[in-house]
C-alpha positions as semicolon CSV with decimal commas, in nm:
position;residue;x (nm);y (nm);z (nm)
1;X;4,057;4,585;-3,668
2;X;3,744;4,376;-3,794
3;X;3,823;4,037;-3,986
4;X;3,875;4,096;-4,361
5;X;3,939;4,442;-4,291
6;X;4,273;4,595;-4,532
7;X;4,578;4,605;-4,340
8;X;4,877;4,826;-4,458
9;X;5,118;4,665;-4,204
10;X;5,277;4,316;-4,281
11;X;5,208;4,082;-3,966
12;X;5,504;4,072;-3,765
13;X;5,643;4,424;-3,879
14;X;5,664;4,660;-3,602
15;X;5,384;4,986;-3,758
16;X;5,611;5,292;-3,671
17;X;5,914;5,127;-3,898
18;X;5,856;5,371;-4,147
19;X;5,874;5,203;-4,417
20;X;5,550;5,375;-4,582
21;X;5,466;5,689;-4,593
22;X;5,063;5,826;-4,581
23;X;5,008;5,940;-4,882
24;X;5,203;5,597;-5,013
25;X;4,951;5,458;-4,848
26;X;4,619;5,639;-4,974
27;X;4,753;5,583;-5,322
28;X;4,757;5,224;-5,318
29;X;4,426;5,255;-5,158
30;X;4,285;5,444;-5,434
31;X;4,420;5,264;-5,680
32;X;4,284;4,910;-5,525
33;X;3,927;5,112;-5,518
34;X;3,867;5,062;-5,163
35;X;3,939;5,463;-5,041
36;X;3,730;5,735;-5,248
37;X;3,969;6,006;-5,399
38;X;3,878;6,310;-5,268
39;X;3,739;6,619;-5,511
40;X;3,954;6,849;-5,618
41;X;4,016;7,191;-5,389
42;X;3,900;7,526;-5,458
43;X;4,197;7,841;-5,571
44;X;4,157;7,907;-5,187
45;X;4,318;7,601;-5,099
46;X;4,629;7,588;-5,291
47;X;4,951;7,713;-5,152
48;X;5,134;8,015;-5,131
49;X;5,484;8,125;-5,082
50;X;5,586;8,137;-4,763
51;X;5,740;8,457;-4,610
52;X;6,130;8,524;-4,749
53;X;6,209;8,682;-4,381
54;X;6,232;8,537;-4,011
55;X;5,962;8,715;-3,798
56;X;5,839;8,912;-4,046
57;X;5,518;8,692;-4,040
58;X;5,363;8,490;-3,801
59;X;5,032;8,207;-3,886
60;X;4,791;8,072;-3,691
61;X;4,621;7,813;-3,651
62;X;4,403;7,577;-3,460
63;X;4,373;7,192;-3,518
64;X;4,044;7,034;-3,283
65;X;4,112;6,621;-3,133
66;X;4,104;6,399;-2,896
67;X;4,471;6,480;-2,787
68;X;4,346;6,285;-2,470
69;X;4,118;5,960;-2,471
70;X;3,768;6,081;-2,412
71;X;3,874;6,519;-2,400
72;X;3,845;6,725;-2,684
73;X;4,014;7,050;-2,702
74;X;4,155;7,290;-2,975
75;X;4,534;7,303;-2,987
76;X;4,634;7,637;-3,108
77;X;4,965;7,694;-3,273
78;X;5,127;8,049;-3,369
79;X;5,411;8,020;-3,554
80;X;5,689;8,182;-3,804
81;X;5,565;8,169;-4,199
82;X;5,918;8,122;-4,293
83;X;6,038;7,837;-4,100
84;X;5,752;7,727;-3,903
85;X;5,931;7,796;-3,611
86;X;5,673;7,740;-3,339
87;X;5,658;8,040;-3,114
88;X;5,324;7,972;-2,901
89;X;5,115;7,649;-2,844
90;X;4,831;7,567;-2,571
91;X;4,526;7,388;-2,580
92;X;4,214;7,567;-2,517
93;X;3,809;7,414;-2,498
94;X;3,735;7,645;-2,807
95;X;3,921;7,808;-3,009
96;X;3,807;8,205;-3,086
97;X;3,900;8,563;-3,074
98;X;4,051;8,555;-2,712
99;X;4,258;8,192;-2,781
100;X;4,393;8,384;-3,085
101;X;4,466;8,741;-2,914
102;X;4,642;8,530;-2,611
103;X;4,891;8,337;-2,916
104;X;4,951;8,681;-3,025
105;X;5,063;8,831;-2,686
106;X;5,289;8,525;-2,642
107;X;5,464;8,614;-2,962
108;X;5,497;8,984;-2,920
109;X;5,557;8,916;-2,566
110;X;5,876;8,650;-2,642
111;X;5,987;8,767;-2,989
112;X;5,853;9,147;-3,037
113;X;5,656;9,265;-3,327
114;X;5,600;9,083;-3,642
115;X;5,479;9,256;-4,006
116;X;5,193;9,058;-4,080
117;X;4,959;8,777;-3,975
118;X;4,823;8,474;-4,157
119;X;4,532;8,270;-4,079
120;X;4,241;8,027;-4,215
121;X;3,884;8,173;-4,255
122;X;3,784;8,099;-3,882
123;X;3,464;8,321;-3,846
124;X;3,630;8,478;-3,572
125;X;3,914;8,596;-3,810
126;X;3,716;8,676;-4,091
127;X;3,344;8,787;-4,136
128;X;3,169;8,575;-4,391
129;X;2,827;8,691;-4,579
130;X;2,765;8,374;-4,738
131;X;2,905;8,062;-4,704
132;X;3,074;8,026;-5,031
133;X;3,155;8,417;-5,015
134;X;3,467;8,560;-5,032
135;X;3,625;8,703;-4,693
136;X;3,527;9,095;-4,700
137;X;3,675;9,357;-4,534
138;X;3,376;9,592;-4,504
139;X;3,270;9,434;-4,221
140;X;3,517;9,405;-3,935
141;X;3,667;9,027;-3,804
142;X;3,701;9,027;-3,454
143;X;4,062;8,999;-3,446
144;X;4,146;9,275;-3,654
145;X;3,909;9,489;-3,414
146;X;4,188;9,457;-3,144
147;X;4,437;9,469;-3,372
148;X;4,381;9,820;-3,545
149;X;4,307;9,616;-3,853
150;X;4,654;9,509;-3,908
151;X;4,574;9,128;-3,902
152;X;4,596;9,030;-4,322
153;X;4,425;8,787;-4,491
């Protein structure tokens, strides 16, 4: 940390004592003026209900880091919508269609066959005209392809 720098820990208190949570944090931030609230989020961003039903849909999604100092890779996580449940997780250099087909097998493979499938707009879920377009099904994504179009949203 550079001198003068904001601290959110109290010297001599050990940082994972919980004590304060993130968005604690951020708040106090905020309100001191010295972290920029962020702009609001678009209607595509807010959330949804999960699934009622165990298995009957599966999400997906892929988070890039530095899990290791000086490696980046793309974690990829498959899991149940109604309990979040993780059923498949493995890191991959990029994630794309063949890093989501293989978190597919793994569930169909361990836990059978699910109803539906939920993911973000990844370009290799969803075909995009535009950027600020909406998601169209007129033109293929290259996971429903595979899939015999019965990946959703």
């Amino acid at each position: 940390m550079t001198a003068g720098a904001p601290s959110t820990f109290t010297p001599g208190t050990p940082r994972d004592s919980g004590g304060r949570s993130y968005t604690w944090v951020k708040s106090r931030l905020q309100e001191a003026g010295l972290v920029r609230k962020a702009k609001a989020r678009g209607a595509h961003r807010q959330l949804r209900d999960r699934s009622p039903w165990l298995g009957f849909m599966i999400h997906q999604d892929g988070s890039t880091h530095e899990w290791v100092p000086g490696s980046r890779w793309d974690l990829i996580v498959t899991m149940d919508d109604a309990t979040n449940e993780h059923y498949s997780m493995f890191f991959v250099e990029r994630e794309g269609t063949a890093s989501s087909l293989r978190g597919v097998h793994e569930v169909i493979a361990s836990r059978g066959l699910f109803s539906s499938f939920y993911s973000d707009r990844g370009s290799h879920y969803w075909h995009t005209q535009r950027p600020a377009a909406r998601s169209t099904r007129k033109t293929s994504p290259s996971l429903a392809k595979p899939c015999g179009g019965w990946a959703s949203r």
